[in-house]
């Protein structure tokens, strides 16, 4: 997400989509939600609050700068490629998967007021990265931590 959109995150418009009528999404354009669905109705900027969002994908895109997380992920992937443990194609796929899943989970956890330490620890325990000793578990742990560090560094500082 570009810096100018992060700076105006409090002014994001909440919206609804026919394909997911039970979710409250976010939009900057008014035509598509941030998670890629068509907007059927959008609130005014003045009538929109980030706290109203229920779509975790949209929330993750508004609250975090994914480019910061992606740059941290790239460092981890390049290290594992250099060691010969991953091909560039598989590294890209793994990075895209992590960046596609973890921001929305972080959005939900931060909304519940979980600390970044708790979010990271829960991830490491759930993924097996904290308990397993194989290289695959270490890779998953490093990749997840890189995402969370990037999200924490770029987190929107307003209320959501």
N, C-alpha and C. Protein backbone atom coordinates (compact mmCIF):
# COMPACT_ATOMS: atom_id res chain seq x y z
N UNK A 1 0.85 -1.16 0.00
CA UNK A 1 0.00 0.00 0.00
C UNK A 1 0.89 1.23 0.00
N UNK A 2 0.51 2.21 -0.73
CA UNK A 2 1.35 3.40 -0.82
C UNK A 2 1.23 4.23 0.45
N UNK A 3 2.25 5.03 0.69
CA UNK A 3 2.31 5.83 1.91
C UNK A 3 1.14 6.81 2.00
N UNK A 4 0.71 7.36 0.85
CA UNK A 4 -0.39 8.32 0.90
C UNK A 4 -1.69 7.67 1.35
N UNK A 5 -1.92 6.41 1.03
CA UNK A 5 -3.12 5.73 1.49
C UNK A 5 -3.03 5.44 2.98
N UNK A 6 -1.86 5.10 3.49
CA UNK A 6 -1.72 4.85 4.92
C UNK A 6 -1.97 6.14 5.69
N UNK A 7 -1.51 7.25 5.16
CA UNK A 7 -1.67 8.52 5.85
C UNK A 7 -3.14 8.92 5.96
N UNK A 8 -3.98 8.44 5.06
CA UNK A 8 -5.39 8.79 5.09
C UNK A 8 -6.26 7.61 5.51
N UNK A 9 -5.66 6.64 6.18
CA UNK A 9 -6.41 5.43 6.54
C UNK A 9 -7.64 5.74 7.38
N UNK A 10 -7.60 6.76 8.20
CA UNK A 10 -8.79 7.09 8.98
C UNK A 10 -9.93 7.53 8.08
N UNK A 11 -9.64 8.02 6.89
CA UNK A 11 -10.67 8.48 5.96
C UNK A 11 -11.13 7.42 4.99
N UNK A 12 -10.71 6.17 5.15
CA UNK A 12 -11.13 5.11 4.26
C UNK A 12 -12.65 4.96 4.35
N UNK A 13 -13.25 4.60 3.24
CA UNK A 13 -14.70 4.43 3.21
C UNK A 13 -15.04 2.98 3.49
N UNK A 14 -15.97 2.75 4.41
CA UNK A 14 -16.46 1.39 4.60
C UNK A 14 -17.48 1.12 3.51
N UNK A 15 -17.62 -0.15 3.15
CA UNK A 15 -18.51 -0.49 2.05
C UNK A 15 -19.02 -1.91 2.20
N UNK A 16 -19.93 -2.26 1.31
CA UNK A 16 -20.53 -3.58 1.31
C UNK A 16 -20.44 -4.15 -0.09
N UNK A 17 -20.48 -5.48 -0.16
CA UNK A 17 -20.42 -6.17 -1.43
C UNK A 17 -21.51 -7.23 -1.48
N UNK A 18 -22.11 -7.38 -2.64
CA UNK A 18 -23.17 -8.36 -2.80
C UNK A 18 -22.66 -9.79 -2.59
N UNK A 19 -21.40 -10.04 -2.93
CA UNK A 19 -20.86 -11.39 -2.83
C UNK A 19 -20.56 -11.80 -1.39
N UNK A 20 -20.49 -10.84 -0.46
CA UNK A 20 -20.30 -11.17 0.96
C UNK A 20 -21.10 -10.16 1.80
N UNK A 21 -22.42 -10.29 1.79
CA UNK A 21 -23.28 -9.29 2.44
C UNK A 21 -23.12 -9.19 3.95
N UNK A 22 -22.54 -10.20 4.59
CA UNK A 22 -22.38 -10.16 6.04
C UNK A 22 -21.09 -9.49 6.48
N UNK A 23 -20.25 -9.09 5.55
CA UNK A 23 -18.96 -8.46 5.86
C UNK A 23 -19.02 -6.97 5.58
N UNK A 24 -18.29 -6.21 6.38
CA UNK A 24 -18.11 -4.79 6.11
C UNK A 24 -16.68 -4.63 5.62
N UNK A 25 -16.54 -4.13 4.41
CA UNK A 25 -15.26 -4.02 3.72
C UNK A 25 -14.74 -2.58 3.77
N UNK A 26 -13.61 -2.38 3.10
CA UNK A 26 -13.03 -1.04 2.97
C UNK A 26 -12.75 -0.77 1.49
N UNK A 27 -12.81 0.50 1.13
CA UNK A 27 -12.50 0.91 -0.24
C UNK A 27 -11.88 2.29 -0.24
N UNK A 28 -11.00 2.51 -1.18
CA UNK A 28 -10.50 3.85 -1.45
C UNK A 28 -11.14 4.37 -2.74
N UNK A 29 -11.41 3.46 -3.68
CA UNK A 29 -11.91 3.85 -4.99
C UNK A 29 -13.43 3.99 -5.03
N UNK A 30 -14.12 3.23 -4.22
CA UNK A 30 -15.58 3.21 -4.26
C UNK A 30 -16.13 2.19 -5.23
N UNK A 31 -15.28 1.59 -6.08
CA UNK A 31 -15.77 0.59 -7.02
C UNK A 31 -15.38 -0.84 -6.62
N UNK A 32 -14.23 -1.01 -5.98
CA UNK A 32 -13.78 -2.33 -5.53
C UNK A 32 -13.36 -2.27 -4.07
N UNK A 33 -13.64 -3.36 -3.36
CA UNK A 33 -13.15 -3.46 -1.98
C UNK A 33 -11.65 -3.70 -2.03
N UNK A 34 -10.97 -3.53 -0.92
CA UNK A 34 -9.53 -3.79 -0.88
C UNK A 34 -9.20 -5.27 -1.03
N UNK A 35 -10.20 -6.13 -0.81
CA UNK A 35 -9.96 -7.57 -1.01
C UNK A 35 -10.43 -8.02 -2.39
N UNK A 36 -10.83 -7.06 -3.26
CA UNK A 36 -11.08 -7.38 -4.66
C UNK A 36 -12.53 -7.65 -5.05
N UNK A 37 -13.48 -7.42 -4.17
CA UNK A 37 -14.88 -7.62 -4.53
C UNK A 37 -15.49 -6.32 -5.05
N UNK A 38 -16.59 -6.43 -5.77
CA UNK A 38 -17.28 -5.25 -6.28
C UNK A 38 -18.08 -4.60 -5.16
N UNK A 39 -18.02 -3.29 -5.10
CA UNK A 39 -18.75 -2.53 -4.09
C UNK A 39 -20.18 -2.32 -4.56
N UNK A 40 -21.15 -2.63 -3.70
CA UNK A 40 -22.55 -2.36 -4.02
C UNK A 40 -23.02 -1.07 -3.35
N UNK A 41 -22.43 -0.75 -2.20
CA UNK A 41 -22.79 0.47 -1.49
C UNK A 41 -21.59 0.88 -0.64
N UNK A 42 -21.34 2.18 -0.56
CA UNK A 42 -20.24 2.68 0.27
C UNK A 42 -20.72 3.84 1.12
N UNK A 43 -20.19 3.91 2.30
CA UNK A 43 -20.50 5.01 3.20
C UNK A 43 -19.69 6.23 2.79
N UNK A 44 -20.04 7.37 3.33
CA UNK A 44 -19.23 8.57 3.11
C UNK A 44 -17.95 8.44 3.92
N UNK A 45 -16.95 9.22 3.58
CA UNK A 45 -15.71 9.21 4.35
C UNK A 45 -16.00 9.63 5.79
N UNK A 46 -16.82 10.64 5.97
CA UNK A 46 -17.14 11.12 7.32
C UNK A 46 -17.89 10.06 8.13
N UNK A 47 -18.64 9.21 7.47
CA UNK A 47 -19.41 8.18 8.16
C UNK A 47 -18.70 6.86 8.30
N UNK A 48 -17.43 6.81 7.96
CA UNK A 48 -16.66 5.56 7.99
C UNK A 48 -15.64 5.57 9.12
N UNK A 49 -15.55 4.42 9.79
CA UNK A 49 -14.54 4.23 10.83
C UNK A 49 -13.87 2.89 10.62
N UNK A 50 -12.55 2.83 10.84
CA UNK A 50 -11.84 1.57 10.71
C UNK A 50 -12.38 0.51 11.66
N UNK A 51 -12.88 0.96 12.80
CA UNK A 51 -13.44 0.02 13.77
C UNK A 51 -14.67 -0.71 13.28
N UNK A 52 -15.29 -0.23 12.21
CA UNK A 52 -16.48 -0.88 11.66
C UNK A 52 -16.13 -2.06 10.74
N UNK A 53 -14.89 -2.12 10.27
CA UNK A 53 -14.49 -3.19 9.35
C UNK A 53 -14.65 -4.56 9.99
N UNK A 54 -15.22 -5.49 9.25
CA UNK A 54 -15.27 -6.88 9.70
C UNK A 54 -14.49 -7.79 8.76
N UNK A 55 -14.19 -7.33 7.57
CA UNK A 55 -13.39 -8.12 6.63
C UNK A 55 -11.92 -8.00 7.03
N UNK A 56 -11.35 -9.11 7.45
CA UNK A 56 -9.96 -9.07 7.92
C UNK A 56 -8.97 -8.84 6.78
N UNK A 57 -9.31 -9.25 5.56
CA UNK A 57 -8.41 -8.98 4.43
C UNK A 57 -8.34 -7.49 4.16
N UNK A 58 -9.49 -6.84 4.10
CA UNK A 58 -9.50 -5.39 3.90
C UNK A 58 -8.80 -4.69 5.06
N UNK A 59 -9.10 -5.13 6.27
CA UNK A 59 -8.49 -4.53 7.45
C UNK A 59 -6.97 -4.63 7.43
N UNK A 60 -6.46 -5.79 7.05
CA UNK A 60 -5.01 -5.97 6.96
C UNK A 60 -4.37 -5.06 5.93
N UNK A 61 -5.10 -4.79 4.84
CA UNK A 61 -4.56 -3.92 3.80
C UNK A 61 -4.60 -2.44 4.19
N UNK A 62 -5.55 -2.06 5.03
CA UNK A 62 -5.66 -0.67 5.46
C UNK A 62 -4.67 -0.37 6.59
N UNK A 63 -4.55 -1.29 7.52
CA UNK A 63 -3.81 -1.04 8.75
C UNK A 63 -2.30 -1.25 8.61
N UNK A 64 -1.87 -2.11 7.70
CA UNK A 64 -0.45 -2.42 7.54
C UNK A 64 0.04 -2.08 6.14
N UNK A 65 1.30 -1.73 6.05
CA UNK A 65 1.94 -1.52 4.75
C UNK A 65 2.60 -2.84 4.34
N UNK A 66 1.99 -3.52 3.40
CA UNK A 66 2.48 -4.83 2.99
C UNK A 66 3.86 -4.76 2.33
N UNK A 67 4.22 -3.61 1.79
CA UNK A 67 5.54 -3.47 1.16
C UNK A 67 6.66 -3.59 2.19
N UNK A 68 6.43 -3.07 3.38
CA UNK A 68 7.42 -3.19 4.45
C UNK A 68 7.57 -4.65 4.84
N UNK A 69 6.47 -5.34 5.01
CA UNK A 69 6.53 -6.77 5.35
C UNK A 69 7.19 -7.56 4.22
N UNK A 70 6.86 -7.23 2.98
CA UNK A 70 7.43 -7.95 1.83
C UNK A 70 8.94 -7.77 1.75
N UNK A 71 9.43 -6.59 2.09
CA UNK A 71 10.88 -6.38 2.04
C UNK A 71 11.59 -7.22 3.11
N UNK A 72 10.97 -7.38 4.27
CA UNK A 72 11.55 -8.23 5.32
C UNK A 72 11.50 -9.70 4.91
N UNK A 73 10.42 -10.10 4.29
CA UNK A 73 10.28 -11.47 3.81
C UNK A 73 11.34 -11.76 2.74
N UNK A 74 11.58 -10.80 1.86
CA UNK A 74 12.56 -10.99 0.79
C UNK A 74 13.95 -11.31 1.35
N UNK A 75 14.33 -10.68 2.44
CA UNK A 75 15.63 -10.94 3.07
C UNK A 75 15.72 -12.41 3.51
N UNK A 76 14.66 -12.91 4.14
CA UNK A 76 14.63 -14.30 4.58
C UNK A 76 14.69 -15.24 3.38
N UNK A 77 13.88 -14.96 2.36
CA UNK A 77 13.85 -15.83 1.19
C UNK A 77 15.19 -15.86 0.48
N UNK A 78 15.81 -14.69 0.33
CA UNK A 78 17.12 -14.64 -0.33
C UNK A 78 18.16 -15.46 0.42
N UNK A 79 18.10 -15.45 1.73
CA UNK A 79 19.03 -16.23 2.54
C UNK A 79 18.84 -17.72 2.29
N UNK A 80 17.60 -18.17 2.26
CA UNK A 80 17.34 -19.59 2.05
C UNK A 80 17.63 -20.02 0.61
N UNK A 81 17.44 -19.12 -0.35
CA UNK A 81 17.80 -19.41 -1.74
C UNK A 81 19.32 -19.54 -1.85
N UNK A 82 20.04 -18.62 -1.23
CA UNK A 82 21.51 -18.65 -1.27
C UNK A 82 22.07 -19.92 -0.66
N UNK A 83 21.42 -20.46 0.35
CA UNK A 83 21.85 -21.71 0.98
C UNK A 83 21.53 -22.92 0.11
N UNK A 84 20.70 -22.72 -0.92
CA UNK A 84 20.31 -23.82 -1.79
C UNK A 84 19.13 -24.61 -1.29
N UNK A 85 18.43 -24.10 -0.28
CA UNK A 85 17.28 -24.80 0.29
C UNK A 85 15.99 -24.54 -0.48
N UNK A 86 15.94 -23.45 -1.24
CA UNK A 86 14.73 -23.09 -1.99
C UNK A 86 15.10 -22.63 -3.39
N UNK A 87 14.21 -22.90 -4.33
CA UNK A 87 14.36 -22.33 -5.66
C UNK A 87 13.70 -20.95 -5.63
N UNK A 88 14.07 -20.06 -6.53
CA UNK A 88 13.40 -18.76 -6.56
C UNK A 88 11.88 -18.87 -6.72
N UNK A 89 11.43 -19.82 -7.52
CA UNK A 89 9.98 -19.98 -7.72
C UNK A 89 9.28 -20.43 -6.45
N UNK A 90 9.86 -21.41 -5.75
CA UNK A 90 9.22 -21.87 -4.51
C UNK A 90 9.30 -20.82 -3.42
N UNK A 91 10.38 -20.05 -3.41
CA UNK A 91 10.52 -18.97 -2.42
C UNK A 91 9.45 -17.91 -2.65
N UNK A 92 9.23 -17.55 -3.89
CA UNK A 92 8.20 -16.56 -4.21
C UNK A 92 6.83 -17.07 -3.79
N UNK A 93 6.55 -18.34 -4.06
CA UNK A 93 5.25 -18.92 -3.69
C UNK A 93 5.07 -18.91 -2.17
N UNK A 94 6.11 -19.27 -1.43
CA UNK A 94 6.02 -19.28 0.03
C UNK A 94 5.85 -17.87 0.59
N UNK A 95 6.59 -16.93 0.03
CA UNK A 95 6.47 -15.54 0.47
C UNK A 95 5.10 -14.98 0.20
N UNK A 96 4.56 -15.26 -0.99
CA UNK A 96 3.21 -14.79 -1.34
C UNK A 96 2.16 -15.40 -0.42
N UNK A 97 2.34 -16.67 -0.08
CA UNK A 97 1.40 -17.34 0.82
C UNK A 97 1.41 -16.68 2.20
N UNK A 98 2.60 -16.46 2.73
CA UNK A 98 2.72 -15.83 4.06
C UNK A 98 2.15 -14.42 4.05
N UNK A 99 2.46 -13.66 3.01
CA UNK A 99 1.96 -12.28 2.93
C UNK A 99 0.46 -12.23 2.64
N UNK A 100 -0.08 -13.29 2.11
CA UNK A 100 -1.52 -13.36 1.85
C UNK A 100 -2.33 -13.75 3.07
N UNK A 101 -1.73 -14.50 3.98
CA UNK A 101 -2.47 -15.00 5.14
C UNK A 101 -2.22 -14.23 6.44
N UNK A 102 -0.99 -13.88 6.70
CA UNK A 102 -0.65 -13.37 8.03
C UNK A 102 -1.14 -11.95 8.32
N UNK A 103 -1.19 -11.02 7.36
CA UNK A 103 -1.71 -9.69 7.70
C UNK A 103 -3.15 -9.70 8.21
N UNK A 104 -4.00 -10.53 7.62
CA UNK A 104 -5.39 -10.56 8.10
C UNK A 104 -5.47 -11.18 9.48
N UNK A 105 -4.63 -12.17 9.77
CA UNK A 105 -4.62 -12.75 11.12
C UNK A 105 -4.08 -11.74 12.13
N UNK A 106 -3.09 -10.98 11.73
CA UNK A 106 -2.55 -9.95 12.62
C UNK A 106 -3.59 -8.86 12.87
N UNK A 107 -4.36 -8.51 11.85
CA UNK A 107 -5.42 -7.50 12.01
C UNK A 107 -6.41 -7.95 13.07
N UNK A 108 -6.83 -9.20 13.00
CA UNK A 108 -7.79 -9.74 13.98
C UNK A 108 -7.18 -9.73 15.38
N UNK A 109 -5.95 -10.18 15.49
CA UNK A 109 -5.30 -10.24 16.81
C UNK A 109 -5.07 -8.85 17.39
N UNK A 110 -4.65 -7.90 16.57
CA UNK A 110 -4.42 -6.54 17.07
C UNK A 110 -5.73 -5.87 17.47
N UNK A 111 -6.79 -6.19 16.76
CA UNK A 111 -8.10 -5.65 17.13
C UNK A 111 -8.52 -6.17 18.50
N UNK A 112 -8.07 -7.38 18.84
CA UNK A 112 -8.34 -7.95 20.16
C UNK A 112 -7.33 -7.45 21.20
N UNK A 113 -6.48 -6.52 20.77
CA UNK A 113 -5.46 -5.89 21.62
C UNK A 113 -4.34 -6.85 22.03
N UNK A 114 -4.07 -7.86 21.20
CA UNK A 114 -2.94 -8.75 21.46
C UNK A 114 -1.64 -8.02 21.13
N UNK A 115 -0.63 -8.26 21.92
CA UNK A 115 0.68 -7.66 21.67
C UNK A 115 1.34 -8.38 20.49
N UNK A 116 2.33 -7.73 19.91
CA UNK A 116 3.08 -8.36 18.82
C UNK A 116 3.84 -9.57 19.34
N UNK A 117 4.28 -9.53 20.58
CA UNK A 117 4.96 -10.67 21.17
C UNK A 117 4.01 -11.87 21.24
N UNK A 118 2.78 -11.65 21.67
CA UNK A 118 1.80 -12.73 21.74
C UNK A 118 1.48 -13.26 20.34
N UNK A 119 1.30 -12.37 19.40
CA UNK A 119 1.00 -12.81 18.03
C UNK A 119 2.12 -13.68 17.48
N UNK A 120 3.36 -13.24 17.66
CA UNK A 120 4.51 -14.01 17.17
C UNK A 120 4.65 -15.34 17.89
N UNK A 121 4.51 -15.31 19.19
CA UNK A 121 4.63 -16.54 19.99
C UNK A 121 3.55 -17.54 19.61
N UNK A 122 2.32 -17.08 19.50
CA UNK A 122 1.22 -17.97 19.10
C UNK A 122 1.49 -18.59 17.73
N UNK A 123 2.01 -17.79 16.80
CA UNK A 123 2.33 -18.30 15.47
C UNK A 123 3.42 -19.37 15.55
N UNK A 124 4.48 -19.08 16.28
CA UNK A 124 5.59 -20.03 16.40
C UNK A 124 5.14 -21.34 17.02
N UNK A 125 4.28 -21.28 18.01
CA UNK A 125 3.78 -22.50 18.65
C UNK A 125 2.82 -23.26 17.72
N UNK A 126 1.90 -22.54 17.09
CA UNK A 126 0.91 -23.19 16.22
C UNK A 126 1.55 -23.81 14.98
N UNK A 127 2.59 -23.18 14.46
CA UNK A 127 3.22 -23.67 13.24
C UNK A 127 4.24 -24.78 13.52
N UNK A 128 4.59 -24.96 14.78
CA UNK A 128 5.60 -25.96 15.12
C UNK A 128 7.02 -25.41 15.06
N UNK A 129 7.16 -24.17 14.66
CA UNK A 129 8.49 -23.57 14.53
C UNK A 129 9.20 -23.45 15.88
N UNK A 130 8.45 -23.37 16.97
CA UNK A 130 9.05 -23.23 18.30
C UNK A 130 9.41 -24.58 18.90
N UNK A 131 8.80 -25.65 18.40
CA UNK A 131 8.99 -26.96 19.02
C UNK A 131 9.73 -27.96 18.15
N UNK A 132 9.67 -27.79 16.86
CA UNK A 132 10.33 -28.73 15.94
C UNK A 132 11.75 -28.27 15.65
N UNK A 133 12.61 -29.21 15.30
CA UNK A 133 14.02 -28.86 15.07
C UNK A 133 14.47 -29.01 13.61
N UNK A 134 13.54 -29.30 12.74
CA UNK A 134 13.91 -29.49 11.33
C UNK A 134 14.02 -28.15 10.61
N UNK A 135 14.69 -28.15 9.46
CA UNK A 135 14.92 -26.90 8.73
C UNK A 135 13.63 -26.30 8.19
N UNK A 136 12.66 -27.13 7.84
CA UNK A 136 11.38 -26.61 7.35
C UNK A 136 10.66 -25.79 8.42
N UNK A 137 10.69 -26.27 9.65
CA UNK A 137 10.05 -25.54 10.75
C UNK A 137 10.80 -24.24 11.02
N UNK A 138 12.12 -24.28 10.95
CA UNK A 138 12.90 -23.05 11.14
C UNK A 138 12.56 -22.04 10.05
N UNK A 139 12.43 -22.51 8.81
CA UNK A 139 12.09 -21.62 7.71
C UNK A 139 10.72 -20.97 7.93
N UNK A 140 9.73 -21.77 8.29
CA UNK A 140 8.38 -21.24 8.54
C UNK A 140 8.43 -20.20 9.65
N UNK A 141 9.17 -20.49 10.70
CA UNK A 141 9.30 -19.54 11.80
C UNK A 141 9.95 -18.24 11.38
N UNK A 142 11.05 -18.33 10.65
CA UNK A 142 11.74 -17.11 10.17
C UNK A 142 10.85 -16.30 9.24
N UNK A 143 10.15 -16.99 8.37
CA UNK A 143 9.27 -16.31 7.41
C UNK A 143 8.13 -15.59 8.14
N UNK A 144 7.49 -16.28 9.06
CA UNK A 144 6.39 -15.67 9.81
C UNK A 144 6.85 -14.49 10.64
N UNK A 145 7.99 -14.63 11.30
CA UNK A 145 8.51 -13.53 12.10
C UNK A 145 8.86 -12.32 11.23
N UNK A 146 9.38 -12.58 10.04
CA UNK A 146 9.70 -11.48 9.13
C UNK A 146 8.42 -10.72 8.74
N UNK A 147 7.36 -11.45 8.47
CA UNK A 147 6.09 -10.80 8.15
C UNK A 147 5.61 -9.96 9.33
N UNK A 148 5.59 -10.55 10.51
CA UNK A 148 5.09 -9.83 11.68
C UNK A 148 5.96 -8.62 12.03
N UNK A 149 7.26 -8.73 11.86
CA UNK A 149 8.14 -7.58 12.12
C UNK A 149 7.83 -6.44 11.15
N UNK A 150 7.61 -6.78 9.88
CA UNK A 150 7.26 -5.76 8.89
C UNK A 150 5.90 -5.14 9.16
N UNK A 151 4.95 -5.95 9.59
CA UNK A 151 3.62 -5.42 9.91
C UNK A 151 3.69 -4.51 11.13
N UNK A 152 4.43 -4.94 12.14
CA UNK A 152 4.55 -4.12 13.34
C UNK A 152 5.22 -2.78 13.02
N UNK A 153 6.26 -2.81 12.20
CA UNK A 153 6.97 -1.57 11.86
C UNK A 153 6.11 -0.61 11.07
N UNK A 154 5.12 -1.12 10.34
CA UNK A 154 4.32 -0.28 9.46
C UNK A 154 2.88 -0.09 9.94
N UNK A 155 2.56 -0.56 11.11
CA UNK A 155 1.18 -0.53 11.58
C UNK A 155 0.65 0.90 11.68
N UNK A 156 -0.56 1.08 11.22
CA UNK A 156 -1.26 2.36 11.32
C UNK A 156 -1.40 2.70 12.80
N UNK A 157 -1.07 3.93 13.16
CA UNK A 157 -1.05 4.29 14.57
C UNK A 157 -2.37 4.89 15.09
N UNK A 158 -3.33 5.07 14.22
CA UNK A 158 -4.64 5.54 14.65
C UNK A 158 -5.44 4.43 15.29
N UNK A 159 -6.64 4.73 15.70
CA UNK A 159 -7.49 3.75 16.36
C UNK A 159 -8.20 2.89 15.32
N UNK A 160 -8.21 1.59 15.57
CA UNK A 160 -8.99 0.68 14.73
C UNK A 160 -9.48 -0.47 15.57
